[in-house]
Structure formats: structure tokens, C-alpha cells
Coordinates of C-alpha atoms in Angstrom, one line a residue:
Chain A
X1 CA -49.3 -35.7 1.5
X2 CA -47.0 -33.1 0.4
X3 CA -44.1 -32.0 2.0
X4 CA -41.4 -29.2 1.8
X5 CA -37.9 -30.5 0.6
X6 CA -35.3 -29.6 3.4
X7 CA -33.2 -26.9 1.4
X8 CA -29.9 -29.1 2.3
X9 CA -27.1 -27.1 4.2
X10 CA -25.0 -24.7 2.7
X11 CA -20.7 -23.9 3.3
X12 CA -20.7 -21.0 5.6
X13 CA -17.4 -20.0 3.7
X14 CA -16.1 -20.8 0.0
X15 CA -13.2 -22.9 0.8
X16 CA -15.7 -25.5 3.4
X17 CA -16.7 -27.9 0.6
X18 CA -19.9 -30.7 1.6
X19 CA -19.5 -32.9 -1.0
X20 CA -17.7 -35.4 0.6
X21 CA -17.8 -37.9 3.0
X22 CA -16.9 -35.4 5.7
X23 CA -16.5 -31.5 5.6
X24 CA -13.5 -30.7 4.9
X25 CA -11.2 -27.2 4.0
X26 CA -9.6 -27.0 0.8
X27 CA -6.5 -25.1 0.5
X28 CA -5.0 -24.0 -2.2
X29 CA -1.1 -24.5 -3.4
X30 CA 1.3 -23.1 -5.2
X31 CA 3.3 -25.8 -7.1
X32 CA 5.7 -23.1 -7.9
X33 CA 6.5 -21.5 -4.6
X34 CA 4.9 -23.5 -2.3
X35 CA 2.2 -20.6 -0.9
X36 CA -0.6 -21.7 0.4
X37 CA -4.3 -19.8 0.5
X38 CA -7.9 -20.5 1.4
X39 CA -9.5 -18.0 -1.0
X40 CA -9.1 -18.4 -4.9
X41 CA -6.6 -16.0 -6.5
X42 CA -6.1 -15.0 -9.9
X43 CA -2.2 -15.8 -9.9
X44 CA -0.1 -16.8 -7.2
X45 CA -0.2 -14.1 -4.8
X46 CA 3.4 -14.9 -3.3
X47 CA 5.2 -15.5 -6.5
X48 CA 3.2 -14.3 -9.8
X49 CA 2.6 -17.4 -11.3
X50 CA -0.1 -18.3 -13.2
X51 CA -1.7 -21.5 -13.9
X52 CA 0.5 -23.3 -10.6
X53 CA -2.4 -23.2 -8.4
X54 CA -3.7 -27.5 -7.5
X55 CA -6.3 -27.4 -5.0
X56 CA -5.6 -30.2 -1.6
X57 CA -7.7 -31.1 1.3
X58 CA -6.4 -29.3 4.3
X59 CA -5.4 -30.8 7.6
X60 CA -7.4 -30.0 11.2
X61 CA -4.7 -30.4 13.3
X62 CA -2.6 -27.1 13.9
X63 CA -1.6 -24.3 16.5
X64 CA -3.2 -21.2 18.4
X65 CA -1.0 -18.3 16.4
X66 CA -3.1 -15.2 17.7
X67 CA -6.3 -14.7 19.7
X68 CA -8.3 -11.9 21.2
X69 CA -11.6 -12.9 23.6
X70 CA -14.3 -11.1 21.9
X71 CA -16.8 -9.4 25.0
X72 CA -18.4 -6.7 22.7
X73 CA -19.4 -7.4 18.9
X74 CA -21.8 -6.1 16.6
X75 CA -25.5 -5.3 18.2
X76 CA -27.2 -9.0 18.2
X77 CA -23.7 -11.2 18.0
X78 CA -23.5 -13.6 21.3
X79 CA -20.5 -12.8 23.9
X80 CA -18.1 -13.5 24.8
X81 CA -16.1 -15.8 22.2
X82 CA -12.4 -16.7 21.3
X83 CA -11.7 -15.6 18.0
X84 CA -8.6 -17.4 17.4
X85 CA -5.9 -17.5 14.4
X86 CA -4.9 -20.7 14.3
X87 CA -1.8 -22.2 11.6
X88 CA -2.9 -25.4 10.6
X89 CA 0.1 -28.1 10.5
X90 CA 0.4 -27.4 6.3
X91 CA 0.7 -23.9 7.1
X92 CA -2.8 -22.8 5.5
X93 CA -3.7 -19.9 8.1
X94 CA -7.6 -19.8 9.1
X95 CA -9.3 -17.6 11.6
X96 CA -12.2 -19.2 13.7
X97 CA -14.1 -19.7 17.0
X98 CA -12.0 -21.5 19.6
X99 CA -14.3 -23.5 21.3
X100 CA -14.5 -25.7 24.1
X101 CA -12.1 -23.9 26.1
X102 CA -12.6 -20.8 29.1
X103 CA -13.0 -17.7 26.9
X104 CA -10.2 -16.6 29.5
X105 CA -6.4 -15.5 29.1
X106 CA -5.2 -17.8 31.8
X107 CA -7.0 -20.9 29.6
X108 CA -5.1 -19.8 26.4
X109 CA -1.9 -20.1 25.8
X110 CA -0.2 -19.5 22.0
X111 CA 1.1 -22.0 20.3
X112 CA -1.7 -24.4 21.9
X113 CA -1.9 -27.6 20.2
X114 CA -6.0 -27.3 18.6
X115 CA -8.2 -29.4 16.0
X116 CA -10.7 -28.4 13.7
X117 CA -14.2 -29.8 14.1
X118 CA -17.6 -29.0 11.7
X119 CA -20.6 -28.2 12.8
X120 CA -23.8 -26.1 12.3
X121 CA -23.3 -22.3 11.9
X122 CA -24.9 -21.7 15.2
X123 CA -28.3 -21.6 14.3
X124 CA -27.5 -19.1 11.6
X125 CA -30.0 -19.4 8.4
X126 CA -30.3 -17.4 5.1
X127 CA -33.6 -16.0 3.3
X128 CA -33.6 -19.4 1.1
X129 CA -34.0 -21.2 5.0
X130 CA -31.1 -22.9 4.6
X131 CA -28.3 -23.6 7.1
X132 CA -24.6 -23.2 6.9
X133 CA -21.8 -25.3 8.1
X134 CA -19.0 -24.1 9.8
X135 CA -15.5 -24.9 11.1
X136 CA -14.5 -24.4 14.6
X137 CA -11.4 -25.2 16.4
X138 CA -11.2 -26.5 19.8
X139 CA -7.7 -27.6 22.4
X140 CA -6.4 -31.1 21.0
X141 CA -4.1 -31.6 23.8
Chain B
X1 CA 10.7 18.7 -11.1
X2 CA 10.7 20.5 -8.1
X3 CA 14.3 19.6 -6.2
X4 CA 12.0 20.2 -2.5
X5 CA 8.7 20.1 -1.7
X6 CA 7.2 22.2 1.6
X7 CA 4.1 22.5 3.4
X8 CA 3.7 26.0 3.3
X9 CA 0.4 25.9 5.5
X10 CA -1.2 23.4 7.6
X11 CA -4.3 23.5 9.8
X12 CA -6.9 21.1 11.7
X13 CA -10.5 21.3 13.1
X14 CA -10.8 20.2 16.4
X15 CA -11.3 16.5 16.4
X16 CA -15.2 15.9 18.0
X17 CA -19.2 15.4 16.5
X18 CA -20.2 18.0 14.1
X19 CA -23.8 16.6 13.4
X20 CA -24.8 19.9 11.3
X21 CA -21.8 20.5 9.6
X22 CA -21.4 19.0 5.9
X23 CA -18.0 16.8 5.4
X24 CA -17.8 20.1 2.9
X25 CA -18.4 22.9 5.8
X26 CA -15.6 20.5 7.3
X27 CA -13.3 19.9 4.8
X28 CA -13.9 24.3 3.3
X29 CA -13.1 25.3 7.3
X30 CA -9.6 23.5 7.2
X31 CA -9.1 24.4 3.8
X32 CA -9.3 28.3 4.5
X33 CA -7.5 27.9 8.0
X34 CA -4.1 26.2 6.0
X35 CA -4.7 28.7 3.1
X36 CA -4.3 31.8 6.0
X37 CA -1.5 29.8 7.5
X38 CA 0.5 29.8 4.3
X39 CA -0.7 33.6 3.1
X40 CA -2.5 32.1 0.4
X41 CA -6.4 32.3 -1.5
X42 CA -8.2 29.6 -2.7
X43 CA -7.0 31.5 -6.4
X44 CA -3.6 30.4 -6.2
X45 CA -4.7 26.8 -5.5
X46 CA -3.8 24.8 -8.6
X47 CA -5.1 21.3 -7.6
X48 CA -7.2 19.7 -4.9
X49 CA -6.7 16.2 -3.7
X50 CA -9.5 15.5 -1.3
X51 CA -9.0 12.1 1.1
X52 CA -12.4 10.6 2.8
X53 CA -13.3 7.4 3.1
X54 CA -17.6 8.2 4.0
X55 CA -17.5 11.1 1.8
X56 CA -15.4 10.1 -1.4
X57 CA -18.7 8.9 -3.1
X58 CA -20.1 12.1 -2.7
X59 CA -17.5 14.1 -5.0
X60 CA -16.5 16.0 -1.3
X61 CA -13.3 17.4 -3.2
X62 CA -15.9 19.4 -5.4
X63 CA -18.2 20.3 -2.9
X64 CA -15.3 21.6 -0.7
X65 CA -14.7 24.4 -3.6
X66 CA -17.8 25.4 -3.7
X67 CA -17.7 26.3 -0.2
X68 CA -14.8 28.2 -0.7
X69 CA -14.5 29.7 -4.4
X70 CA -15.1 27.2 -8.0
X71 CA -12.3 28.3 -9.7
X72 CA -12.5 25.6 -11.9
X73 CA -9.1 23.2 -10.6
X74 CA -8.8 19.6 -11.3
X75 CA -10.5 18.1 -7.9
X76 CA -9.8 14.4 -7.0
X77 CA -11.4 12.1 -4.3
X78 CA -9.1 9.6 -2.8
X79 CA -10.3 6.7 -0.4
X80 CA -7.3 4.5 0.8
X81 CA -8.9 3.4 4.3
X82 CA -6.9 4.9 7.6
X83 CA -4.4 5.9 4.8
X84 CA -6.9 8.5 2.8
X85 CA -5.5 11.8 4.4
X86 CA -1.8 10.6 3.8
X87 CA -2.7 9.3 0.7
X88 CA -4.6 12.7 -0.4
X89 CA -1.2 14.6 0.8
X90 CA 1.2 12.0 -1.2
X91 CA -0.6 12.6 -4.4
X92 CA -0.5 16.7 -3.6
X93 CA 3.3 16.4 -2.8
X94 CA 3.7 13.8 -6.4
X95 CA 1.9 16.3 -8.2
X96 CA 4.4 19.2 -7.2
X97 CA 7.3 17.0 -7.0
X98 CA 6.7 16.1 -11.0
X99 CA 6.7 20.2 -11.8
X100 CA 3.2 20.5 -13.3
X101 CA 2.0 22.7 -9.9
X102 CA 3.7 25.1 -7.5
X103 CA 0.5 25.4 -5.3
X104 CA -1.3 22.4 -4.4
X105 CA -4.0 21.8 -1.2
X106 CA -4.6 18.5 0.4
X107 CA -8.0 18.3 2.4
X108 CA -8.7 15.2 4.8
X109 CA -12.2 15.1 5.9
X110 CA -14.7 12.8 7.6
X111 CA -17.5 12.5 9.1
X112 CA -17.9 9.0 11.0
X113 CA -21.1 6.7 11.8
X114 CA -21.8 5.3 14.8
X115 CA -20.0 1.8 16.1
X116 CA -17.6 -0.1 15.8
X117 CA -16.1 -0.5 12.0
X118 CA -15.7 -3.6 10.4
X119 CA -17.2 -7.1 9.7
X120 CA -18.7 -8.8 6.2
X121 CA -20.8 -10.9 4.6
X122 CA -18.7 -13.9 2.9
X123 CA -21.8 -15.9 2.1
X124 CA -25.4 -15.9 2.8
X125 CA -25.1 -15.4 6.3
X126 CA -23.5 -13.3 8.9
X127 CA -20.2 -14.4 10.0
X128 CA -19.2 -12.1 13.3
X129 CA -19.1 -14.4 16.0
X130 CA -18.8 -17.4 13.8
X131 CA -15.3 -17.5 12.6
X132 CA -14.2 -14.8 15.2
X133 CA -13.9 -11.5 14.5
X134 CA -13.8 -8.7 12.0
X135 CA -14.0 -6.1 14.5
X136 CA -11.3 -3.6 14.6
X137 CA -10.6 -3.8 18.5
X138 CA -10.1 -7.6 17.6
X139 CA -8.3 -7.9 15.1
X140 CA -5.7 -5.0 16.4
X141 CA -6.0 -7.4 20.3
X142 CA -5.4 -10.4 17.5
X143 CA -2.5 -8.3 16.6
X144 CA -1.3 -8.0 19.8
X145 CA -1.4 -11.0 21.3
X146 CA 0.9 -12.5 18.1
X147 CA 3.4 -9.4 19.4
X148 CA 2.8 -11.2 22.9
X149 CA 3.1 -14.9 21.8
X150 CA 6.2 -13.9 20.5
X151 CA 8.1 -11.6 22.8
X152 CA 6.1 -11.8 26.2
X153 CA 4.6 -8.5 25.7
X154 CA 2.3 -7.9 28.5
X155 CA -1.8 -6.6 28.6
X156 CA -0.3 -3.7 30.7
X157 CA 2.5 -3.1 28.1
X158 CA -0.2 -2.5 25.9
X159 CA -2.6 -0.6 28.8
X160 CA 0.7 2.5 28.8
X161 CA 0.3 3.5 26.0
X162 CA -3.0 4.6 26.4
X163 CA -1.7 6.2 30.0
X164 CA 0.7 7.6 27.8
X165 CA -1.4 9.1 25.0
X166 CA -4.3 10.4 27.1
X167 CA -1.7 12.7 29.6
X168 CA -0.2 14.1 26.0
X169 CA -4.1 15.0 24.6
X170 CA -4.3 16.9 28.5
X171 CA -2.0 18.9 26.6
X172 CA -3.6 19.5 23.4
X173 CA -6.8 21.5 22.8
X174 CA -7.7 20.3 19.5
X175 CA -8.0 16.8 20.8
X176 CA -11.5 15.6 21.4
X177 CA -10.1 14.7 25.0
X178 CA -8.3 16.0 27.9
X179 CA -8.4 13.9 30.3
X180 CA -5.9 11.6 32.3
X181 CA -6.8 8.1 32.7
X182 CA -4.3 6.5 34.9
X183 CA -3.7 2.6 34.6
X184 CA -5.8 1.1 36.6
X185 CA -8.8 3.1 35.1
X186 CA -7.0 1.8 31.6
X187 CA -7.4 -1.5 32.5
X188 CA -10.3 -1.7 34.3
X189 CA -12.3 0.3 31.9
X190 CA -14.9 -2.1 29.5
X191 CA -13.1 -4.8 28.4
X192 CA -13.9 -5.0 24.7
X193 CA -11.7 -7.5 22.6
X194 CA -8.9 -8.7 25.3
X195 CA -6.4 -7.2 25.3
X196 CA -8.2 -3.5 24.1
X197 CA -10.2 -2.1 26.8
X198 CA -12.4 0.5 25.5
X199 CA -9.7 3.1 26.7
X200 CA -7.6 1.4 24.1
X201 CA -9.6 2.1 21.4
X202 CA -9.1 4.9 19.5
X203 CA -12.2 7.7 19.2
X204 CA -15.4 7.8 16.9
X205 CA -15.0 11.5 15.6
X206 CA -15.5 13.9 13.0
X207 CA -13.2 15.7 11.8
X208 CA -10.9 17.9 8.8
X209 CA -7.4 19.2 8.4
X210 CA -5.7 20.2 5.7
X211 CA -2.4 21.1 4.2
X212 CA -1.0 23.5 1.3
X213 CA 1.8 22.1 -0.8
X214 CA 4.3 24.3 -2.6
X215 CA 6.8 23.6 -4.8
X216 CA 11.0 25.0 -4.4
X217 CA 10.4 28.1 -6.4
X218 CA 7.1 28.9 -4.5
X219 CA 8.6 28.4 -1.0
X220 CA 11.8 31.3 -1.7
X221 CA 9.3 33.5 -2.8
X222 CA 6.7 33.7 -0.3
X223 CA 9.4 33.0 2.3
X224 CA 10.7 30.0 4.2
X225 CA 10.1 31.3 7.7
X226 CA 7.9 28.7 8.6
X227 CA 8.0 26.2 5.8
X228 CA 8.1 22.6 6.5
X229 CA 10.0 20.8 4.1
X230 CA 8.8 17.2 2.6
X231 CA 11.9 14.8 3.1
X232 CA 10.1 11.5 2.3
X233 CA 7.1 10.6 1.2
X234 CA 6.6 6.9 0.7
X235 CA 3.3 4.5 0.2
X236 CA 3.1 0.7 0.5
X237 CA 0.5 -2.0 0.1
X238 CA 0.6 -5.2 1.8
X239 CA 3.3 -7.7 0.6
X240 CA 2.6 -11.7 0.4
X241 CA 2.9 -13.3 3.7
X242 CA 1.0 -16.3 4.3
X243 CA -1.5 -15.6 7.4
X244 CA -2.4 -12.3 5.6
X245 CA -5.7 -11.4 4.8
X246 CA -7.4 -14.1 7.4
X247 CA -5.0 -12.3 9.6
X248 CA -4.6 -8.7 8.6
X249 CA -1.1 -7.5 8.7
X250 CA -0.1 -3.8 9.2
X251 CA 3.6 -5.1 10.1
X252 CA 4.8 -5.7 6.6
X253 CA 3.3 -2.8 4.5
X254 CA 4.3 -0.4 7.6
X255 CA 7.9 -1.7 7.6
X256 CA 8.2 -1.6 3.4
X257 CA 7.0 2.6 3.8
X258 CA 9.6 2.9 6.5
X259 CA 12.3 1.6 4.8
X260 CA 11.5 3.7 1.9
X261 CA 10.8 6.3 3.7
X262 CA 14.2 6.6 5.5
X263 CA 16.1 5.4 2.3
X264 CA 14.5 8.6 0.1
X265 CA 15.4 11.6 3.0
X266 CA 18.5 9.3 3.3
X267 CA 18.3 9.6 7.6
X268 CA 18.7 7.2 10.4
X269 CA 16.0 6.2 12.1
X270 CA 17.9 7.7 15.3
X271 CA 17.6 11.2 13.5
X272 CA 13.8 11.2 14.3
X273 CA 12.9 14.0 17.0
X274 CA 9.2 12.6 17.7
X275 CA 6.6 10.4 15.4
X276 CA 2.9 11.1 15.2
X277 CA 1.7 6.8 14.3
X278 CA -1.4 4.8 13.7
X279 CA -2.3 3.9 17.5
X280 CA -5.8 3.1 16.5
X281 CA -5.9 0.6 19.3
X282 CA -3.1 0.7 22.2
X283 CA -2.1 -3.0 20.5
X284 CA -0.6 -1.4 17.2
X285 CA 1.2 1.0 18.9
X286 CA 3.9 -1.1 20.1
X287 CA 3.8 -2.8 16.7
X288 CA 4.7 0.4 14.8
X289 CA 7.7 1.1 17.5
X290 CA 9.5 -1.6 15.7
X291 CA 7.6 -1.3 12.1
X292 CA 9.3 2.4 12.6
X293 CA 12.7 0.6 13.5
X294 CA 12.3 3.3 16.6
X295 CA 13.5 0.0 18.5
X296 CA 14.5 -3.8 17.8
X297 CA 12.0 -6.0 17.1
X298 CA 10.8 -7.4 20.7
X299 CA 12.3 -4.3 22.4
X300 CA 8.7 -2.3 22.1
X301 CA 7.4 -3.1 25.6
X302 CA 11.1 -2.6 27.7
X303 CA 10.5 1.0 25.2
X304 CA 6.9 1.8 27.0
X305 CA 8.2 0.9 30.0
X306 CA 11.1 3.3 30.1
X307 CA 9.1 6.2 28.9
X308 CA 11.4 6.2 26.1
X309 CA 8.4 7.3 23.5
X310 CA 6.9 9.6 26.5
X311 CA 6.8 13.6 26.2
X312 CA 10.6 14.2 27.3
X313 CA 11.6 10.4 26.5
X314 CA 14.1 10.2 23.4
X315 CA 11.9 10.0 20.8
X316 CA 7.8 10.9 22.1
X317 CA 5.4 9.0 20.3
X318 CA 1.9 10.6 19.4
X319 CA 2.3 14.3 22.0
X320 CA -1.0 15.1 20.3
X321 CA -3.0 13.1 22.1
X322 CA -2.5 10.2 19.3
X323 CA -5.5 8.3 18.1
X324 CA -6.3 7.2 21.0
X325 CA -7.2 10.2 22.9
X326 CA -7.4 12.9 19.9
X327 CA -9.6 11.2 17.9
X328 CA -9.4 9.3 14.2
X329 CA -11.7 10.7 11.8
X330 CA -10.2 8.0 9.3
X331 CA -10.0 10.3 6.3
X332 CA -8.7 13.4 8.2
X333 CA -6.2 11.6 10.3
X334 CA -3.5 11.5 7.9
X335 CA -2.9 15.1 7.5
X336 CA -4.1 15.8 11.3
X337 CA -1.0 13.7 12.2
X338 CA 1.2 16.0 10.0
X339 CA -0.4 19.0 11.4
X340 CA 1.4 17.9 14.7
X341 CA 4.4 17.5 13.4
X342 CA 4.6 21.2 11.6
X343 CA 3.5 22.5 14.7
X344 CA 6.6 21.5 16.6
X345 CA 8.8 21.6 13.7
X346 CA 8.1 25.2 14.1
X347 CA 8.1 25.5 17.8
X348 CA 4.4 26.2 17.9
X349 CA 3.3 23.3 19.9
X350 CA 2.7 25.0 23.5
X351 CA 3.2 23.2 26.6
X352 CA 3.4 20.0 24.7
X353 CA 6.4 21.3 22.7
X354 CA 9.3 18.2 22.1
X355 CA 12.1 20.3 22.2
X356 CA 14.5 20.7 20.0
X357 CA 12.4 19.1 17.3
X358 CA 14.4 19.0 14.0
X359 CA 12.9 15.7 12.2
X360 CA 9.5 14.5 12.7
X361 CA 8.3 11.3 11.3
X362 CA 4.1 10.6 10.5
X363 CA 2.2 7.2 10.0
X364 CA -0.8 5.3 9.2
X365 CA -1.8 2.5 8.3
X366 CA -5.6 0.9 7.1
X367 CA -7.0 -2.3 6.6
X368 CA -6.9 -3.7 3.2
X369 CA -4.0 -2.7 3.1
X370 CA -2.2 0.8 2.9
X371 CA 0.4 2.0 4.7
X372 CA 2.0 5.6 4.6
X373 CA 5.3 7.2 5.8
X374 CA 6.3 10.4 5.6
X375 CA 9.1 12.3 6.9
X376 CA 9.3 16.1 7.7
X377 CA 11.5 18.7 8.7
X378 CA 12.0 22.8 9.2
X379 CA 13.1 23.9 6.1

């Protein structure tokens, strides 16, 4: 009997890594300055610095900076969502879904306590088949 | 070096859909309409700087002279997001300012597709919808609602100015609208990306306008009558701050061009007579009030409220019609917004007329990020 090896699931952004026991975010720090980014840079983009940049396993606890609830996207894209800048407790910034909550003003306050949780990319696959995982944040309070 | 630098002529198309016009039939049109404002022919042009962000690809700067007359210039296509026209004009105004030209045109032209603007592929996969959104009315409401979290400002803070902007374009006949929409109708209209209804979103247009740049000597001997004289012309790019790009800011780069801005024609910011700025969503407009330093920071919605930046108010924010109403043709918007200024510098603008204009004060700002300033005033 043959049978198709499931392509295993993919990090729907650069900075999601898989290979551990969990998903987790990994910022990345400045040992000079102390800035903090997702994304890779060259040098640090705060200070200048080259060669300060260590890599660190972000946190998933943080709080609702900005939001805006999404009730037209792009032709195809479900609505309405929360998309929802949200400071983690390190001070990494990420932009997500906010889940789990009323997609509502009255249900969203700023500075809302939130956590960020993994899942699948919404049913989301490439041409490979594979899926994606994602980060989502949801009201930890 | 040139010790001033004026627009000598200035002209726009009206904002709207040209579907069978070129961006060069575009682009030519305004071209010829600010060379018969200044009394000028395409011969006396020393050096195009073309902005379009659709059309820079294309070579548009070249095609625009061979619409009206290939006399052989340097031509150069500049894409710089919502910043192209400024940034076409800056380069123009550099470019006398250093003494190599006395006659110099800037052309912002575009022609826009269909939709909303933004979004990207990060992976192999879509990601709208999955880690929010990359659409503009978002992340101008995401914007917002950080202006909000911080200072209380309200949904129908941010609803006035579109009241606002909308009664100017009823003015304003080169704006693709002119039509009232009272607040209610502002609010209640689509809801697209809370807090930016659909009336809150700037306009899908095409579009040109362009500007002729003359140098000191230039301007005395064709006459200053109705020169406009270049007191600041400043660019920025976004400095490092730590939510920015997952959250892009048009605070810091805006604020940087400002200060320069106002440092270079060495004026107060109390000295501006009225300001032409990026409203591409009723959001950012508050924003810019205090990017502008037209107010204190967290004093932008008590300013809506008081019709301070109204036609009449102390300083009126975007008579034209602004963004919002008059359309954004993203390359052409740059110089459209100086057009505006020119006209009431001169006492040309009609019922709309601020009067007493003496200092007028244009902004944009796109994604990415690039923000210009520019101050003008009657020479």
C-alpha cells in the first residue's frame, strides 16, 4: 500500500518557528540598545549596530495597543474580524486576529489584557498542499 | 544657488476616471495648463521630474514629452508612494535651488486600479484576514483608534472631518465631488474598517497636476505678479520606533518634515493661513493636526469640534475638498495639494477663498514610509 506523506505544516510568518515543543514567536534584540523586532534586519534598526542582534523566544501575554473591526477586505477574505495591534509584555509589537471576543467596539477596549494562542491558518494551504500555522490573540482577562 | 525658489505656474486636471486617456495625455494636459499659467513653452523647460506610482515603470516622464514637444531634457520618474507628486516637486525645487536650472516642470500623474490598495504575501499563503489587516482603511482606523486609546478621541471626531471636507469640495469644481454629506449620512454610510466608514475613505481617481519651478533670476524677469515663492521644502522617512512597520507610522516621519519644514522658512506654526494634508482616511486627519503642531498633541478632536480647521476657522484644513472628497490619484496628489495652496495665495480660489491667505502649508504622507512638507507663500 502506498501512501502520500502529509507535507508537515508550514510558519505562516518568518518569525513563528515549529521546531519546538510548542510554537512559539522569536523576537529579535538588540544587546546594544535594547530594540526589539520580529523581522530580521541587517543592523540594528534603532541604533546602527551591527553584529548586537541575539534572537529570544517571545512572550504571549501582552495588551490591545490599536484595533480596527475589519467589515470589508479583499474580494474572497471572511468578515468581519478584529485586526488588532497588540504589545506583547517584552515590548515586541505584532499585529494579529483578536479572537474570541464580539468583533464589536463596545467589547474592545485598549489596553485589554490578551494572550497569544497557535493554531491552523484558517484552512489556508499553499500549491505544495501544505498548511500554515498561525498566531492569534484572544482577551486573557 | 538660487537664494528663492517660485512656482511660476501651477495647474490640475479635474480629479475623476479618465479610462481613454494615457497617464501621458494626463500628465501632457497639466503640463501645458502650468506652462500657460506661468507664460512659458515646453522650450524653456530645462528638466522634467515626473512622480507616479502606476506609471513610473512605464518611463511616463518620457512619454509626457512626447505628447508635448522632445526637446531632448533629462526626464526622471520618481515613485515615493502617496509622497510621488511632492517628491517629484522636491527634486524640481533641489534642482533649481543647487543653480544648475532656472526652469524646471514637475508633473504628478496617475491613473489608479480598481479596490482597495494594500495587502502582501509574507509566505506561501495569503495573509489578509489572518493576522489582521493590510488594508488601507485599516490600518489608517488602526491609526485612529491608538489616537483614541490615548486621548478619548471619538468615531464622530473622526466622522467631521469628512462633514468637513465634503462641504469645502461643494465649493470646488475640480474635485471629483460636490456633494454635502451631513453626519449622520457619515456615519451611517458602509462601515468599512471601524472607525472609517466608506465616506471616510478617500477617493479612487485619476488624475494629473503639475507645477513649473523657476529659479530667483527667472522669477524678476518674467515678473512676480503671481509667483509663489518656495519657503520650505523638507522630506522625511520613517524614524525607529518600535511598533513600526507591524504598525505603520505616519506620526513620526510627518512630525520630522514639519519640524524641518518650519525650521528652514524659519515660521511659527501659528503663521500658517490654511494647510492642504494627507486625509486619506478621516482617521489621519486628526493625526496630522498635531504632526503639523497646528494644535497640542491630544487637542485634535476639541480642534474638529470648534471648527477651528473649518473654511472661516483659524487655520482651514483641506478647502479643496481634501482627499477625502477631491479625490487621491496617489502620484498626482502631491502637487494637486499645492495647486490649492497657489490658488489662494493668489486670491484665485473663488467662493472657497481663506482670506487673507499669506502662508500656506502642504502635506503627504505614504506607506513605507515618506513624508513631505512644504511651505509656500505670495512672493
Amino acid at each position: 500500500m502506498t501512501q502520500v506523506d502529509a507535507v508537515a505544516p508550514r510558519p505562516a510568518l518568518p518569525w513563528i518557528r515549529l521546531d519546538g515543543p510548542e510554537p512559539f514567536v522569536e523576537g529579535r534584540l538588540c544587546r546594544a540598545c535594547g530594540a526589539r523586532t520580529a523581522a530580521t534586519r541587517l543592523a540594528c534598526p534603532a541604533c546602527g549596530a551591527r553584529d548586537s542582534i541575539e534572537t529570544y523566544r517571545a512572550p504571549t501575554t501582552g495588551r490591545l495597543h490599536a484595533y480596527s473591526i475589519v467589515r470589508r477586505s479583499y474580494p474572497g477574505v471572511p468578515v468581519p474580524f478584529v485586526s488588532a495591534i497588540v504589545d506583547l509584555d517584552d515590548g515586541l509589537t505584532l499585529k494579529g486576529n483578536l479572537i474570541n471576543v464580539a468583533p464589536e467596539p463596545g467589547a474592545l477596549r485598549i489596553g485589554m489584557p490578551v494572550r497569544m494562542v497557535f493554531g491552523d491558518a484558517l484552512g489556508r494551504t499553499d500549491k505544495d498542499g501544505a498548511s500554515y500555522v498561525a498566531f492569534f490573540f484572544e482577551p486573557s482577562a | 544657488m538660487s537664494e528663492n525658489v517660485y512656482i511660476l505656474g501651477i495647474d490640475m486636471l479635474k480629479f475623476g476616471k479618465y479610462p481613454d486617456r494615457t497617464f501621458a495625455q494626463l500628465g501632457g494636459e497639466a503640463a501645458l495648463l502650468a506652462l500657460d499659467d506661468a507664460g512659458l513653452a515646453v522650450h524653456d523647460v530645462q528638466a522634467l521630474y515626473c512622480g507616479s506610482v502606476f506609471g513610473a515603470y512605464d518611463m511616463t516622464g518620457q512619454a509626457i514629452m512626447r505628447e508635448i514637444g522632445q526637446t531632448g531634457i533629462p526626464v526622471t520618474n520618481i515613485s515615493n508612494a502617496c509622497a510621488t507628486g511632492a517628491s517629484a516637486f522636491r527634486e524640481a525645487w533641489i534642482a533649481v535651488k543647487s543653480g544648475l536650472y532656472d526652469v524646471v516642470l514637475a508633473v504628478g500623474v496617475e491613473k489608479m486600479p480598481r479596490g482597495m490598495l494594500g495587502a502582501g504575501h509574507e509566505t506561501g499563503i495569503p495573509l489578509e484576514g489572518l493576522f489582521g489587516s493590510a488594508s488601507m482603511p485599516a490600518v489608517f482606523a488602526e491609526s485612529g483608534m491608538e489616537h483614541a486609546g490615548q486621548y478619548g478621541t471619538t468615531f464622530e471626531q473622526f466622522a467631521k472631518v469628512s462633514v468637513k471636507n465634503h462641504h469645502h469640495s461643494t465649493m470646488n469644481p475640480k474635485a471629483v465631488y460636490q456633494k454635502e454629506t451631513p453626519l449622520e449620512e457619515v456615519m451611517g454610510s458602509e462601515m468599512i474598517a471601524y472607525p472609517n466608514t466608506k465616506l471616510m475613505c478617500s477617493v479612487n481617481v485619476d488624475g494629473a497636476a503639475a507645477a513649473v519651478v523657476v529659479s530667483e533670476k527667472k522669477a524678476r524677469q518674467l515678473g512676480l505678479t503671481r509667483a509663489i515663492r518656495v519657503l520650505a521644502s523638507a522630506l522625511a522617512s520613517d524614524p525607529w520606533n518600535p511598533r513600526n512597520p507591524i504598525m505603520p507610522d505616519v506620526n513620526g516621519c510627518t512630525r520630522l518634515a514639519a519640524s524641518s519644514a518650519y525650521e528652514q522658512a524659519g515660521i511659527d506654526p501659528r503663521d500658517v493661513s490654511l494647510v492642504e494634508l494627507h486625509d486619506c482616511f478621516a482617521t489621519a486627519e486628526l493625526l496630522h493636526y498635531e504632526n503639523l503642531q497646528l494644535c497640542g498633541l491630544g487637542e485634535a478632536g476639541r480642534m474638529i469640534d470648534d471648527g477651528v480647521t473649518a473654511l472661516g476657522g483659524r487655520v482651514p484644513v483641506n478647502v479643496s475638498g481634501g482627499l477625502l472628497s477631491k479625490g487621491h490619484p496617489l502620484g498626482a496628489t502631491g502637487i494637486a495639494n499645492m495647486y490649492e495652496v497657489a490658488l489662494h495665495l493668489r486670491g484665485e480660489a473663488g467662493a472657497r477663498q481663506v482670506r487673507g491667505a499669506r502662508v500656506g502649508l502642504t502635506h503627504v504622507v505614504g506607506l513605507g514610509t515618506a513624508a513631505a512638507v512644504h511651505l509656500f507663500e505670495k512672493a
